[in-house]
Tab-separated table of C-alpha atoms in Angstrom:
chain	number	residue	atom	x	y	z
A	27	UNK	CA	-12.435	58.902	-63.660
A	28	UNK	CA	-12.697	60.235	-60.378
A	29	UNK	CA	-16.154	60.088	-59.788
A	30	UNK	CA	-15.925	56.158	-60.674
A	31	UNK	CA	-13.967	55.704	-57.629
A	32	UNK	CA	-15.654	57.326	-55.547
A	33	UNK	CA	-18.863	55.549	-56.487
A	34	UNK	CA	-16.745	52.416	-55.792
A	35	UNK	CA	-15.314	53.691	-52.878
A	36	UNK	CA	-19.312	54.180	-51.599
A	37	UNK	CA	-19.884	50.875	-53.176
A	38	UNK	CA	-16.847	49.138	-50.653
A	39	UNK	CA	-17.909	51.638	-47.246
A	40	UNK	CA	-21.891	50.410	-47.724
A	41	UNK	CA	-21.345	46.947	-48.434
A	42	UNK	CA	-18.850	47.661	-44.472
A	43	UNK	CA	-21.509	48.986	-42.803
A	44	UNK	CA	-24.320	46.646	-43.615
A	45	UNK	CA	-21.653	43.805	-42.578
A	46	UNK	CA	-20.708	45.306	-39.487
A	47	UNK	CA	-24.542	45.832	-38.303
A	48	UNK	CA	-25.058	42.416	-39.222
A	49	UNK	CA	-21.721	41.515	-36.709
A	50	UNK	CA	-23.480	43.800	-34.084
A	51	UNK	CA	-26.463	42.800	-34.077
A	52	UNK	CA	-25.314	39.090	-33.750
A	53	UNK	CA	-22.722	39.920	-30.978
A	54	UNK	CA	-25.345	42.155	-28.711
A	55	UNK	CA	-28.229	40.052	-29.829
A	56	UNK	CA	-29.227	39.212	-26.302
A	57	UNK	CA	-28.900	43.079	-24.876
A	58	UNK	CA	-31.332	44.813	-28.204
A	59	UNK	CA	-34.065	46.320	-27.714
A	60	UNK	CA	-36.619	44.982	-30.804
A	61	UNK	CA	-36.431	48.727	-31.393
A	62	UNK	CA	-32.622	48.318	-31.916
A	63	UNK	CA	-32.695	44.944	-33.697
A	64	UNK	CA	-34.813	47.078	-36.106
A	65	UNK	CA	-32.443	50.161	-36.870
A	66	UNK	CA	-29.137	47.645	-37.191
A	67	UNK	CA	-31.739	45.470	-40.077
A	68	UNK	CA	-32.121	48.934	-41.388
A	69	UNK	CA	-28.430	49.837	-41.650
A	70	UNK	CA	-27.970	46.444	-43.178
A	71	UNK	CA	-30.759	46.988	-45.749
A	72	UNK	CA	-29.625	50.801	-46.205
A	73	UNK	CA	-25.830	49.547	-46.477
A	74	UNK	CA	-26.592	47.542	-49.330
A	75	UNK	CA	-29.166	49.795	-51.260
A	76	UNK	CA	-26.283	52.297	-51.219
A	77	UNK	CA	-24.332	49.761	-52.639
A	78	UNK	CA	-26.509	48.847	-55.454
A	79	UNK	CA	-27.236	52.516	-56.431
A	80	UNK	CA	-23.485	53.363	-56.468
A	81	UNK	CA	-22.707	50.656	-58.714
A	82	UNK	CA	-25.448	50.636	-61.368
A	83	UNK	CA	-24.198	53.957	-62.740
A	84	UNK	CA	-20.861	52.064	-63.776
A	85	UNK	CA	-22.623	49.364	-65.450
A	86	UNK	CA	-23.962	52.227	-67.809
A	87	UNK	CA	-21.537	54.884	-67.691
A	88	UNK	CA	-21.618	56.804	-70.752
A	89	UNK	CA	-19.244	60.550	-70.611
A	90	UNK	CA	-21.614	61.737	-73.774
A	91	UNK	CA	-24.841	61.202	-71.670
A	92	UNK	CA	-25.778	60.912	-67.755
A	93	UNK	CA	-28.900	59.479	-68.643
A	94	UNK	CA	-27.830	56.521	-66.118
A	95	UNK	CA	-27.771	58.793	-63.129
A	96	UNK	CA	-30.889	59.903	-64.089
A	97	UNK	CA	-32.690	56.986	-64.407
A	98	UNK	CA	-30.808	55.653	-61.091
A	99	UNK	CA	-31.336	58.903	-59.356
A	100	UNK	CA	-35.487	57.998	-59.936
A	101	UNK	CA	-34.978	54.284	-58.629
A	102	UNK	CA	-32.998	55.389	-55.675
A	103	UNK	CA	-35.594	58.212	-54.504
A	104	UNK	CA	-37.968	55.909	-54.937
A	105	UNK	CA	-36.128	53.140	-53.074
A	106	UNK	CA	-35.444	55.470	-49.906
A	107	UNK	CA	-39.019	56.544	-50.167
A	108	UNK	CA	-40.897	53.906	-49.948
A	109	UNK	CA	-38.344	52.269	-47.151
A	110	UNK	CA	-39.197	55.912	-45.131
A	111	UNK	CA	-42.360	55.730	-45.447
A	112	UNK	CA	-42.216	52.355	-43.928
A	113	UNK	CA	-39.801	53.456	-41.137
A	114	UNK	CA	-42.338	56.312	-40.209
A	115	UNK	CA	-45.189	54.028	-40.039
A	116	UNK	CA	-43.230	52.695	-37.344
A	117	UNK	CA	-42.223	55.397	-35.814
A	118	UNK	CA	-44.785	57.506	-35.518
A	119	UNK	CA	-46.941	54.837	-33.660
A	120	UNK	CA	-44.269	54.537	-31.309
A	121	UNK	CA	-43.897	57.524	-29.488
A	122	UNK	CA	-40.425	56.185	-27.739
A	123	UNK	CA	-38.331	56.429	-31.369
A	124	UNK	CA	-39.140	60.286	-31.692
A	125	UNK	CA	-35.920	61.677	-31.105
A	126	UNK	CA	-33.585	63.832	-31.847
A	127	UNK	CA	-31.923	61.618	-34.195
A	128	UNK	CA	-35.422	60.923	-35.721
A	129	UNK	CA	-35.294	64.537	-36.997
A	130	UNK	CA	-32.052	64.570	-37.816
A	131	UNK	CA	-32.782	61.436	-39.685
A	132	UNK	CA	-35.938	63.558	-41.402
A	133	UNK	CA	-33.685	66.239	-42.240
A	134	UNK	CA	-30.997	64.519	-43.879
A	135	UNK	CA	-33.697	62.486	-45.996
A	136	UNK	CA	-35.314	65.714	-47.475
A	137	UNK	CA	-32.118	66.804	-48.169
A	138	UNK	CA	-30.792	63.408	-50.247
A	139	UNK	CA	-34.515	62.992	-51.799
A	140	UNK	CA	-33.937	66.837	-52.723
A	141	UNK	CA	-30.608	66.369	-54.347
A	142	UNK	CA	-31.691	62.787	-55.808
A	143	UNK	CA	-34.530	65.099	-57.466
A	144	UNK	CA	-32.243	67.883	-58.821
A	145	UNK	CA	-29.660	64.719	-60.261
A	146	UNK	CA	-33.261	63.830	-61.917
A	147	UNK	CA	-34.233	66.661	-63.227
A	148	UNK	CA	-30.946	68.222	-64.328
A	149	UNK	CA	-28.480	67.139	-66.336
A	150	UNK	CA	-25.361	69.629	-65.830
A	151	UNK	CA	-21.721	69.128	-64.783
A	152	UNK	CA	-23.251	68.834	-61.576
A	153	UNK	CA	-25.655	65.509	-61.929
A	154	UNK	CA	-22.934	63.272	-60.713
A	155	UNK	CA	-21.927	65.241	-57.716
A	156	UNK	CA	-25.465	65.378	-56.464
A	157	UNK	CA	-25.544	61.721	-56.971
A	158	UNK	CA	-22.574	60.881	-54.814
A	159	UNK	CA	-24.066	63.186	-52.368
A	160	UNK	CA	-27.402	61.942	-52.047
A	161	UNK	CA	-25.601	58.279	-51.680
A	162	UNK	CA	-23.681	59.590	-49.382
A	163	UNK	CA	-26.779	61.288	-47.079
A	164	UNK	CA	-28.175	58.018	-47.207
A	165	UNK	CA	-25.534	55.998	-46.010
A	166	UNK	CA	-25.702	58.914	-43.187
A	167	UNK	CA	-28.957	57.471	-42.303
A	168	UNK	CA	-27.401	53.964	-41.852
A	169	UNK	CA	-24.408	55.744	-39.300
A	170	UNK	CA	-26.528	57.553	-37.576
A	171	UNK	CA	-29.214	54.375	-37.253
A	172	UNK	CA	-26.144	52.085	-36.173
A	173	UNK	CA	-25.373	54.541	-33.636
A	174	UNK	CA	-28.902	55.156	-31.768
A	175	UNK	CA	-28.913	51.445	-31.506
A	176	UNK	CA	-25.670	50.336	-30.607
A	177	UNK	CA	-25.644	53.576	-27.878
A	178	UNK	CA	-29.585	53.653	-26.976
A	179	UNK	CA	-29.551	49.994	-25.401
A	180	UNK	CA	-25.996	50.959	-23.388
A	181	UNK	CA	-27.672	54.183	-21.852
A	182	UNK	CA	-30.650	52.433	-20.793
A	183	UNK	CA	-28.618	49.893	-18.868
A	184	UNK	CA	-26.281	52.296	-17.345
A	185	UNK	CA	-29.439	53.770	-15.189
């Protein structure tokens, strides 16, 4: 039972942050940087991904079987996947976005594509906690996105 709260709990927190990018980038519309405007659509698009991955396992929860996570583990990796791989297309011809939070942002993807892949390819006592971790690395990838471009733009404008 606790693991179904917590996926709902991820479920509520997701669905916050993809409304409150939406709020920012509305309110500091004028002062983004396209680069910005990007990363908060990102959040948003990450916020609600999360969302959908955390609650598809409850619409198939099964205690005999976690067949569901394993099937949604495979859909998620390949979700955040192919949205990286778009994201570094961007990036990398862009030599401005390569920051440090770009590699922390690399780093915590091969980490929740790692643990989406051993929630695949394992089912143990552990699939479920590797799920909710993996969920939870990628909604780190929407906080840490919200925060390069809610701060980036204010730094630039302080100079």
């Amino acid at each position: 039972m606790l693991q179904q709260e917590l996926l709902l709990t991820l479920a509520e927190i997701s669905v916050t942050v993809a409304a409150l990018s939406a709020v920012a980038g509305v309110v500091r519309h004028e002062a983004l940087s396209g680069v910005s405007s990007g990363l908060l659509r990102d959040v948003a698009v990450i916020g609600m991904f999360v969302a959908l991955f955390a609650l598809l396992p409850l619409i198939f929860w099964n205690e005999a079987s976690m067949f569901s996570f394993r099937i949604c583990a495979a859909g998620a990796a390949f979700t955040w996947l192919v949205g990286y791989v778009q994201y570094l297309r961007g990036a990398l011809t862009d030599p401005e976005r390569v920051t440090p939070a770009f590699w922390i942002g690399m780093l915590i993807t091969v980490l929740g594509l790692a643990l989406l892949g051993f929630c695949f390819f394992c089912e143990d006592e552990h699939t479920v906690s590797s799920y909710l971790l993996a969920m939870l690395a990628w909604l780190a990838i929407a906080g840490l996105n919200f925060v390069t471009s809610v701060f980036s733009d204010s730094a630039t404008e302080a100079k």
